[in-house]
Structures are given as structure tokens and as C-alpha cells.
Coordinates of C-alpha atoms in Angstrom, one line a residue:
X70 CA -2.1 12.5 -28.5
X71 CA -2.8 14.2 -25.2
X72 CA -0.4 17.1 -24.6
X73 CA -1.4 18.1 -21.1
X74 CA 0.5 16.5 -18.2
X75 CA 1.2 17.2 -14.6
X76 CA 4.4 17.3 -12.7
X77 CA 4.9 15.3 -9.5
X78 CA 6.3 18.3 -7.6
X79 CA 4.7 21.6 -6.7
X80 CA 4.6 23.4 -10.1
X81 CA 2.8 21.6 -13.0
X82 CA 3.9 22.1 -16.6
X83 CA 1.3 23.0 -19.1
X84 CA 2.4 20.9 -22.1
X85 CA 4.2 17.7 -22.8
X86 CA 7.1 19.6 -24.4
X87 CA 7.6 21.5 -21.1
X88 CA 7.5 18.3 -19.1
X89 CA 10.3 16.8 -21.2
X90 CA 12.4 20.0 -20.9
X91 CA 12.2 20.3 -17.1
X92 CA 15.8 19.4 -16.6
X93 CA 17.9 16.2 -16.4
X94 CA 15.8 13.1 -16.8
X95 CA 18.4 10.9 -15.3
X96 CA 21.0 11.4 -12.5
X97 CA 24.2 13.0 -13.7
X98 CA 27.1 10.7 -14.2
X99 CA 29.3 10.1 -11.2
X100 CA 32.9 11.3 -11.5
X101 CA 35.4 8.5 -11.1
X102 CA 38.5 10.7 -11.0
X103 CA 40.6 9.1 -8.3
X104 CA 42.7 12.2 -7.9
X105 CA 39.7 14.1 -6.5
X106 CA 40.5 15.0 -2.9
X107 CA 38.1 14.4 -0.1
X108 CA 37.2 17.2 2.2
X109 CA 38.6 16.5 5.6
X110 CA 36.5 17.0 8.7
X111 CA 37.0 20.4 10.3
X112 CA 39.2 20.2 13.4
X113 CA 37.4 20.1 16.7
X114 CA 38.4 21.9 19.8
X115 CA 39.9 19.6 22.4
X116 CA 37.8 19.0 25.4
X117 CA 39.1 18.8 28.9
X118 CA 38.3 15.8 31.0
X119 CA 38.4 17.9 34.1
X120 CA 35.8 20.4 33.0
X121 CA 32.5 20.4 34.8
X122 CA 29.6 18.9 33.0
X123 CA 26.3 20.7 32.6
X124 CA 23.2 19.2 34.4
X125 CA 21.8 17.7 31.1
X126 CA 25.1 16.5 29.6
X127 CA 24.8 13.0 30.8
X128 CA 21.6 12.4 28.8
X129 CA 21.8 10.9 25.3
X130 CA 21.4 13.6 22.6
X131 CA 18.1 13.5 20.7
X132 CA 19.7 14.3 17.4
X133 CA 23.2 14.1 16.0
X134 CA 24.6 15.6 12.9
X135 CA 27.3 13.2 11.7
X136 CA 30.5 14.3 10.1
X137 CA 30.5 13.2 6.5
X138 CA 32.4 13.8 3.3
X139 CA 30.8 15.5 0.3
X140 CA 31.3 12.3 -1.6
X141 CA 29.0 10.6 0.9
X142 CA 26.0 12.9 0.2
X143 CA 23.2 13.1 -2.4
X144 CA 22.8 16.9 -2.7
X145 CA 20.3 16.7 -5.5
X146 CA 17.6 14.0 -6.4
X147 CA 15.4 16.0 -8.8
X148 CA 13.5 19.3 -8.8
X149 CA 11.0 19.9 -6.0
X150 CA 12.3 17.2 -3.6
X151 CA 16.0 18.0 -2.9
X152 CA 15.8 20.8 -0.4
X153 CA 15.7 18.5 2.7
X154 CA 18.7 16.5 1.7
X155 CA 21.1 18.8 3.5
X156 CA 19.6 18.1 7.0
X157 CA 21.2 14.9 8.3
X158 CA 20.4 14.8 12.0
X159 CA 18.1 11.9 13.0
X160 CA 16.4 11.5 16.4
X161 CA 18.3 8.6 17.9
X162 CA 16.1 8.3 21.0
X163 CA 12.9 8.1 19.0
X164 CA 14.4 5.5 16.6
X165 CA 15.6 3.4 19.6
X166 CA 12.2 3.6 21.1
X167 CA 10.7 2.1 17.9
X168 CA 13.6 -0.4 17.6
X169 CA 14.5 1.0 14.1
X170 CA 17.9 1.1 12.5
X171 CA 19.7 4.4 13.1
X172 CA 20.3 6.1 9.7
X173 CA 21.5 9.7 9.4
X174 CA 22.9 10.2 5.9
X175 CA 22.4 9.0 2.4
X176 CA 25.6 6.9 2.8
X177 CA 23.9 5.2 5.8
X178 CA 20.9 4.3 3.7
X179 CA 23.1 3.0 0.8
X180 CA 25.1 0.8 3.2
X181 CA 21.9 -0.6 4.9
X182 CA 20.3 -1.4 1.5
X183 CA 23.6 -2.9 0.2
X184 CA 23.8 -0.7 -2.9
X185 CA 26.5 1.8 -4.0
X186 CA 25.7 5.4 -3.4
X187 CA 25.5 6.2 -7.2
X188 CA 23.0 3.4 -7.6
X189 CA 20.9 4.7 -4.7
X190 CA 20.8 8.0 -6.4
X191 CA 19.5 6.4 -9.6
X192 CA 16.8 4.4 -7.7
X193 CA 15.6 7.5 -5.8
X194 CA 15.8 10.0 -8.7
X195 CA 12.7 12.0 -9.3
X196 CA 11.9 12.9 -12.9
X197 CA 8.5 14.1 -14.3
X198 CA 9.3 12.2 -17.5
X199 CA 11.7 9.3 -18.1
X200 CA 12.5 6.6 -20.7
X201 CA 13.4 4.0 -18.0
X202 CA 10.8 3.8 -15.3
X203 CA 11.5 1.8 -12.2
X204 CA 8.1 0.0 -12.4
X205 CA 6.4 -2.2 -14.9
X206 CA 3.1 -0.6 -15.6
X207 CA -0.1 -2.5 -16.6
X208 CA -3.8 -2.0 -16.2
X209 CA -6.5 -4.4 -15.0
X210 CA -10.3 -3.9 -15.0
X211 CA -12.0 -2.9 -11.8
X212 CA -15.0 -4.9 -10.6
X213 CA -17.0 -1.6 -10.4
X214 CA -16.0 -0.6 -13.9
X215 CA -13.0 1.3 -15.4
X216 CA -9.4 0.4 -15.2
X217 CA -6.9 0.3 -12.4
X218 CA -3.2 0.9 -13.0
X219 CA -0.8 -1.4 -11.2
X220 CA 2.9 -0.8 -10.9
X221 CA 5.3 -3.7 -10.2
X222 CA 8.8 -2.6 -9.2
X223 CA 11.9 -3.9 -10.9
X224 CA 14.0 -6.4 -9.1
X225 CA 16.6 -4.1 -7.5
X226 CA 14.0 -1.5 -6.3
X227 CA 11.8 -4.4 -5.0
X228 CA 14.7 -5.7 -3.0
X229 CA 15.2 -2.3 -1.4
X230 CA 11.5 -1.9 -0.6
X231 CA 11.5 -5.3 1.0
X232 CA 14.3 -4.2 3.3
X233 CA 12.4 -1.0 4.2
X234 CA 9.3 -3.1 4.9
X235 CA 11.0 -5.6 7.2
X236 CA 13.4 -3.3 9.1
X237 CA 11.5 0.0 9.3
X238 CA 7.7 -0.4 8.6
X239 CA 6.9 -3.8 10.2
X240 CA 8.2 -3.0 13.7
X241 CA 6.0 0.1 14.0
X242 CA 2.7 -0.8 15.6
X243 CA -0.6 0.1 13.9
X244 CA -4.0 0.9 15.5
X245 CA -5.9 -2.1 16.9
X246 CA -8.8 -1.3 14.5
X247 CA -6.6 -2.0 11.5
X248 CA -7.2 -5.5 10.2
X249 CA -5.6 -5.4 6.7
X250 CA -1.9 -6.1 5.9
X251 CA -1.1 -7.0 9.5
X252 CA 0.3 -10.3 10.6
X253 CA -2.3 -12.4 12.4
X254 CA -5.2 -10.4 11.1
X255 CA -7.4 -11.0 8.0
X256 CA -10.8 -10.4 6.6
X257 CA -12.0 -13.2 8.9
X258 CA -10.9 -11.3 12.0
X259 CA -12.3 -8.1 10.5
X260 CA -15.7 -9.7 10.0
X261 CA -15.7 -11.4 13.4
X262 CA -16.0 -8.0 15.1
X263 CA -19.4 -7.3 13.5
X264 CA -21.3 -10.6 14.0
X265 CA -25.0 -10.5 15.0
X266 CA -25.5 -6.7 14.9
X267 CA -28.7 -4.9 14.0
X268 CA -27.1 -2.6 11.5
X269 CA -23.8 -2.7 9.6
X270 CA -22.4 0.4 7.7
X271 CA -19.7 0.0 5.1
X272 CA -17.8 3.0 3.8
X273 CA -15.1 3.0 1.1
X274 CA -12.3 5.5 0.9
X275 CA -11.9 7.0 -2.5
X276 CA -8.5 6.6 -4.3
X277 CA -6.9 5.3 -1.1
X278 CA -3.3 4.7 -2.3
X279 CA -3.2 7.7 -4.7
X280 CA -4.3 10.0 -1.9
X281 CA -1.3 9.1 0.2
X282 CA 1.3 11.3 -1.6
X283 CA 5.0 11.7 -1.4
X284 CA 4.8 14.5 1.2
X285 CA 2.7 12.3 3.5
X286 CA 5.1 9.4 3.2
X287 CA 8.0 11.7 3.9
X288 CA 6.2 12.9 7.0
X289 CA 5.7 9.3 8.2
X290 CA 9.4 8.6 8.1
X291 CA 10.1 12.0 9.8
X292 CA 7.7 11.1 12.6
X293 CA 9.6 7.9 13.2
X294 CA 12.7 9.9 13.9
X295 CA 14.6 9.9 10.7
X296 CA 16.4 13.0 9.4
X297 CA 15.0 15.0 6.6
X298 CA 17.6 13.6 4.2
X299 CA 16.9 10.0 5.1
X300 CA 13.1 10.5 5.1
X301 CA 13.3 12.1 1.6
X302 CA 15.3 9.2 0.2
X303 CA 13.0 6.5 1.8
X304 CA 9.9 8.4 0.5
X305 CA 11.3 8.5 -3.0
X306 CA 12.0 4.8 -2.9
X307 CA 8.5 4.0 -1.8
X308 CA 6.5 6.4 -4.1
X309 CA 6.2 7.1 -7.8
X310 CA 4.1 9.2 -10.2
X311 CA 1.2 7.5 -12.1
X312 CA 2.7 7.5 -15.5
X313 CA 1.4 7.4 -19.1
X314 CA 3.5 6.1 -22.0
X315 CA 3.8 8.8 -24.7
X316 CA 5.7 8.6 -28.1
X317 CA 7.8 11.7 -28.7
X318 CA 10.2 12.0 -31.6
X319 CA 10.5 8.2 -32.0
X320 CA 11.1 7.6 -28.3
X321 CA 8.7 6.3 -25.7
X322 CA 8.5 8.5 -22.6
X323 CA 6.7 7.7 -19.4
X324 CA 5.2 10.9 -18.3
X325 CA 3.9 11.6 -14.8
X326 CA 0.2 12.4 -14.7
X327 CA -0.1 13.4 -11.1
X328 CA 1.9 13.8 -7.9
X329 CA 4.0 11.0 -6.5
X330 CA 2.0 8.6 -4.3
X331 CA 1.9 5.0 -3.2
X332 CA 2.1 2.7 -6.2
X333 CA -0.3 -0.2 -6.2
X334 CA 2.1 -3.1 -6.5
X335 CA 5.0 -2.0 -4.1
X336 CA 5.3 -4.2 -1.0
X337 CA 5.7 -1.1 1.1
X338 CA 2.4 0.5 0.1
X339 CA 0.1 -1.4 2.4
X340 CA 2.2 -0.8 5.5
X341 CA 2.6 2.8 4.7
X342 CA -1.1 3.2 4.1
X343 CA -1.8 1.8 7.6
X344 CA 0.7 4.3 9.1
X345 CA -0.8 7.1 7.1
X346 CA -4.3 6.2 8.5
X347 CA -3.3 5.9 12.1
X348 CA -4.9 9.2 13.2
X349 CA -8.0 8.5 11.1
X350 CA -8.4 5.1 12.8
X351 CA -7.9 6.7 16.2
X352 CA -10.5 9.4 15.6
X353 CA -13.1 7.0 14.0
X354 CA -12.6 4.4 16.8
X355 CA -13.2 7.2 19.3
X356 CA -16.3 8.3 17.5
X357 CA -17.6 4.7 17.3
X358 CA -16.9 4.1 21.0
X359 CA -18.7 7.3 22.0
X360 CA -21.8 6.4 20.0
X361 CA -21.8 2.7 21.1
X362 CA -20.7 1.3 17.8
X363 CA -17.9 -1.0 16.7
X364 CA -15.3 0.1 14.1
X365 CA -12.7 -1.7 12.0
X366 CA -10.8 -0.9 8.8
X367 CA -9.4 -3.3 6.2
X368 CA -7.4 -1.3 3.7
X369 CA -9.8 1.3 2.3
X370 CA -13.0 -0.4 3.6
X371 CA -14.4 1.1 6.8
X372 CA -16.9 -1.0 8.7
X373 CA -19.2 0.1 11.6
X374 CA -21.9 -1.9 13.4
X375 CA -24.2 -1.5 16.3
X376 CA -27.2 -3.1 18.1
X377 CA -30.0 -1.8 20.2
X378 CA -30.6 1.9 20.7
X379 CA -27.2 2.8 19.3
X380 CA -28.3 1.6 15.8
X381 CA -30.8 4.5 15.6
X382 CA -27.9 7.0 15.3
X383 CA -26.8 5.8 11.9
X384 CA -27.4 9.2 10.2
X385 CA -25.3 11.1 12.8
X386 CA -22.5 8.6 12.5
X387 CA -22.3 9.0 8.7
X388 CA -22.4 12.8 9.1
X389 CA -19.5 12.8 11.6
X390 CA -17.6 10.2 9.6
X391 CA -17.6 12.2 6.4
X392 CA -16.3 15.2 8.3
X393 CA -13.4 13.3 10.0
X394 CA -12.4 11.6 6.8
X395 CA -12.2 14.9 5.0
X396 CA -10.2 16.5 7.8
X397 CA -7.7 13.6 7.5
X398 CA -7.2 14.3 3.8
X399 CA -9.1 11.3 2.6
X400 CA -12.3 11.1 0.6
X401 CA -15.5 9.0 0.9
X402 CA -16.7 7.0 -2.2
X403 CA -20.4 7.7 -1.8
X404 CA -21.3 5.2 -4.5
X405 CA -20.0 2.4 -2.2
X406 CA -21.5 3.5 1.0
X407 CA -23.9 0.8 2.3
X408 CA -26.3 0.6 5.3
X409 CA -27.2 -3.0 5.9
X410 CA -29.9 -4.3 8.3
X411 CA -30.8 -7.7 9.5
X412 CA -33.5 -8.2 6.8
X413 CA -30.8 -8.7 4.2
X414 CA -27.3 -10.2 3.9
X415 CA -24.9 -8.1 6.0
X416 CA -21.5 -8.2 4.3
X417 CA -18.2 -7.0 5.8
X418 CA -15.3 -7.3 3.3
X419 CA -17.3 -10.0 1.5
X420 CA -18.1 -12.1 4.6
X421 CA -21.7 -12.5 5.7
X422 CA -22.0 -11.5 9.4
X423 CA -25.8 -11.7 10.1
X424 CA -25.6 -14.5 12.7
X425 CA -22.3 -16.3 12.1
X426 CA -19.4 -15.7 9.6
X427 CA -19.9 -17.3 6.2
X428 CA -19.7 -16.6 2.5
X429 CA -22.7 -15.9 0.3
X430 CA -24.9 -18.9 -0.3
X431 CA -24.9 -18.2 -4.1
X432 CA -21.1 -19.0 -4.2
X433 CA -21.5 -22.2 -2.1
X434 CA -24.4 -23.5 -4.3
X435 CA -22.4 -22.7 -7.5
X436 CA -19.4 -24.7 -6.3
X437 CA -21.5 -27.5 -5.0
X438 CA -23.2 -27.8 -8.4
X439 CA -19.8 -27.6 -10.2
X440 CA -18.3 -30.4 -8.1
X441 CA -21.4 -32.6 -8.7
X442 CA -21.1 -32.2 -12.4
X443 CA -17.3 -32.8 -12.2
X444 CA -18.0 -36.2 -10.6
X445 CA -19.6 -37.2 -13.8
X446 CA -17.9 -35.1 -16.5
X447 CA -14.5 -34.4 -14.9
X448 CA -13.0 -31.1 -13.6
X449 CA -11.8 -29.9 -17.0
X450 CA -15.3 -29.9 -18.4
X451 CA -16.4 -27.4 -15.8
X452 CA -13.9 -24.8 -16.9
X453 CA -16.4 -22.9 -19.0
X454 CA -14.7 -19.6 -18.4
X455 CA -11.4 -20.8 -20.0
X456 CA -9.3 -20.2 -16.9
X457 CA -5.7 -21.4 -17.4
X458 CA -5.4 -22.2 -13.7
X459 CA -9.0 -23.5 -13.1
X460 CA -8.2 -26.3 -10.7
X461 CA -5.9 -24.0 -8.6
X462 CA -8.6 -21.4 -8.6
X463 CA -11.2 -23.9 -7.4
X464 CA -9.0 -25.3 -4.7
X465 CA -8.2 -21.7 -3.5
X466 CA -11.8 -20.7 -3.4
X467 CA -12.7 -23.7 -1.3
X468 CA -9.8 -23.0 1.0
X469 CA -11.1 -19.5 1.4
X470 CA -14.6 -20.7 2.3
X471 CA -13.1 -23.2 4.8
X472 CA -11.1 -20.4 6.4
X473 CA -14.2 -18.2 6.9
X474 CA -16.6 -21.1 7.9
X475 CA -15.3 -24.6 8.2
X476 CA -18.8 -25.9 8.2
X477 CA -19.3 -24.6 4.7
X478 CA -15.9 -25.5 3.5
X479 CA -15.5 -29.1 4.8
X480 CA -18.2 -30.7 2.4
X481 CA -16.7 -28.9 -0.6
X482 CA -13.2 -30.1 0.3
X483 CA -14.4 -33.7 0.6
X484 CA -16.3 -33.4 -2.8
X485 CA -13.1 -32.0 -4.5
X486 CA -11.0 -34.8 -3.0
X487 CA -13.5 -37.4 -4.3
X488 CA -13.5 -35.9 -7.8
X489 CA -9.7 -36.0 -7.9
X490 CA -9.7 -39.6 -6.7
X491 CA -11.6 -40.9 -9.7
X492 CA -10.8 -40.5 -13.4
X493 CA -13.2 -38.4 -15.5
X494 CA -16.2 -40.4 -16.6
X495 CA -16.4 -42.9 -13.8
X496 CA -19.5 -41.3 -12.3
X497 CA -21.2 -41.3 -15.6
X498 CA -20.4 -44.9 -16.3
X499 CA -21.7 -46.0 -12.9
X500 CA -25.0 -44.2 -13.5
X501 CA -25.4 -45.6 -17.1
X502 CA -25.3 -42.1 -18.7
X503 CA -23.0 -40.8 -21.3
X504 CA -20.6 -38.0 -20.4
X505 CA -21.9 -36.1 -23.5
X506 CA -25.5 -36.4 -22.4

């Protein structure tokens, strides 16, 4: 059993025992003593309506510290993250400029999310180790090798994240070069910007979601105008530690292995990643424009293209690109960096862009052969990989091809409709062959 773990805040414990003894692993119980007295707001000095106003008094204040009861606060949400919770003044002017809901305190966040304050404390609680994580953790194999950890939030946290996405993140505009996770944009619009170019350069950002940590997410909400208290709570709701299950004294603990970051599985992670990369997009778009190149980004895939004399500056582009990416606290996955010229298939997010947008010919030929055999043997006989949803996968793949290039997708759609319109074996009977032949 591996004993070394890392905390999600500033100081890392050295052993598993230390991680499990870092303090309370769940929020303390809420006192329900009805006799507890609320602290009244301090009396305010009366103002005279006849007093002269200062020159700037008519302007709307940029920040307001609301009067709230101690029972409406969340003074502590775990070690290493609770210091900003005392500051409750949001920038109302900036929030109004973005069209965002005005939230000052933890009570405002709880009311907006429709959850009681004690429940919000439990959802936002930060613990380096816990027996009840807010995410269902599972691993899937990567196409390039290794395993990728996915984290699907439980129902209540997922509902809170959907509210944050719809009401706070979606209204904020992203850079025009951003093509992923934006309504009206897709891999098709991303590839369309690089059609018919002499050279295409593809660069992959290494560990994109894990590199966007809790501190960066908190900074995003602060930049929108939210108070440190609200930004802290929202950032805790949208991030989590990569966790590893560990058995300890008969109990399964989920121990944080690294700092809190965007989980791959939360609906807020794509939008937050676009906001975290706004300055990166702005700088790379400026670099590309200066050199006569085109630039777009789909999630962690950066694509550049150029034609004519500008294509000769590929080396300088890569040099400057690596420097800018590093300065923006991201990293380049050098194993996935590709320089593609016209003498080979130029791919941008899986779409061929040499002359017109399309999918690789190998995939089209494979589907065409599969549908031809299905006309004689039936669709079920073509499921050689044992897919439980083979027909849905086939239909979805053809729809994807039709979206990219209707000329490639229309014949495949017609062939699939013809196969579905006849029972298995009809084609073989008409040709005088046996389906088993």
C-alpha cells in the first residue's frame, strides 16, 4: 500500500497517517438550539437629508459589504481555503456589466442554489481525506496509453454545478479563437478555419484540466466581480482533489493525491477551462496574426495554419508558442506536437483539411464495407467487437461524418436505411448465396 500522499492545500503531509489526522474530515454538526440569540446589526448613525452630498456620492458604489448575522456565514470550510471567507464585498458594477447575479455572502449563494446553508457547507467542504467523496470515481483507458481518471458528481452537487454553469459561466464571453464547449461552435467550425493551407501545426496542452487548480478557479470568479467569500465557495463547488481509494483500519478512505483542480466529469469544467485560457488565447492569436498565421483552440488542442511565405516561419512560431504557454502556467505535450504539410493528410481535431473538410478515407471505406456485408448478413453479424450499442454507434458515426462532409455522409446514410429496411438474409437469398458462406 502506498503511504505517501499530498494535500490539496499549501502544505503536503508526508504519510497517509498524517493525511488522515489533519483535522475534521467532515463539517462540524450544526447547532439547532433555538434559544441561540442572533447578533443584531450595529446601530447606524442617522443621516440628514439636508446634508450636502460629495461630488461622487451619486455614483453607484463598486463594492458593498452587506450586514449579515453570524448564523448566515460559513467561517470555516477546511484548512488552507477558509481565510477569504470573511470578505463579503462584491463588485456590483462589474457583475452588472457581465449580467451576473449579485451574490455577496454564503447565505446569498445558498439561497441562489436552493440549498440550506448547512448543506452548502457540506458540499463545499475541503478535506484531504474523506470516506464520502462528492464524486463517483472511475478510470478509462487513454487512446495514447495509460489511464484517465473521471469524476462524475453526485446528484445534488451536479445540480448546483448546473446552476453555476447556466447563470454565471455561460453569460461570460470567451475569446473568438475558442471553438470547444461553446454554443454554435464545434470541431467542424474549428477545422473550417484551416482549410487549404500549406502547413498545419497541432499542439496539445499537457494535463489541461489538472493544471487549472483551485487557486486559478477562485481567481476567475474574483475577476468577474464576486467577493472573496463567494469566489471561494464557488471554486470549492467546481473543483476537487484527484483521489485514490485506500483501506485504513477496515475503512475505505479517498485520499487526495494532488491539489484541487477541475474534475474531468463536472459540467462546469469545460467553461472554466475556456475562461482560464482567455489570456493564452489572446496572446497566441496575437502571435499568429503578427506572423501571418491562423489560430484556434478546441479544449487542449491548439491549431495553427499558414500559406505562402508565412509557412516558412514554423520553427519561430513553435519557439514563441512554447514560451507563451509556459508563461501562462500551461505545458506543451511534446509527444503530440505535429507539423503537417500538403504531402500528407492534414488533420485538425480529427478532420482532414487539405482541400475540403472531411474524415479520413480509412474510416469511410471501413463503414462502406461494413454496410455492404450487412446487406447480406444483417447488422448484428457486423458487430465483431461485441459492442452492446453497436447500431447506435454506427448511426452516430455516420451522423458525425455527415456533419463534417455531407457528400461523404449521404451515401452511408442511404446504405444504412436500406439495410434497416430489409430483414437479415434478404440480400444473400437474392444473390443465391448462403449467409454462412
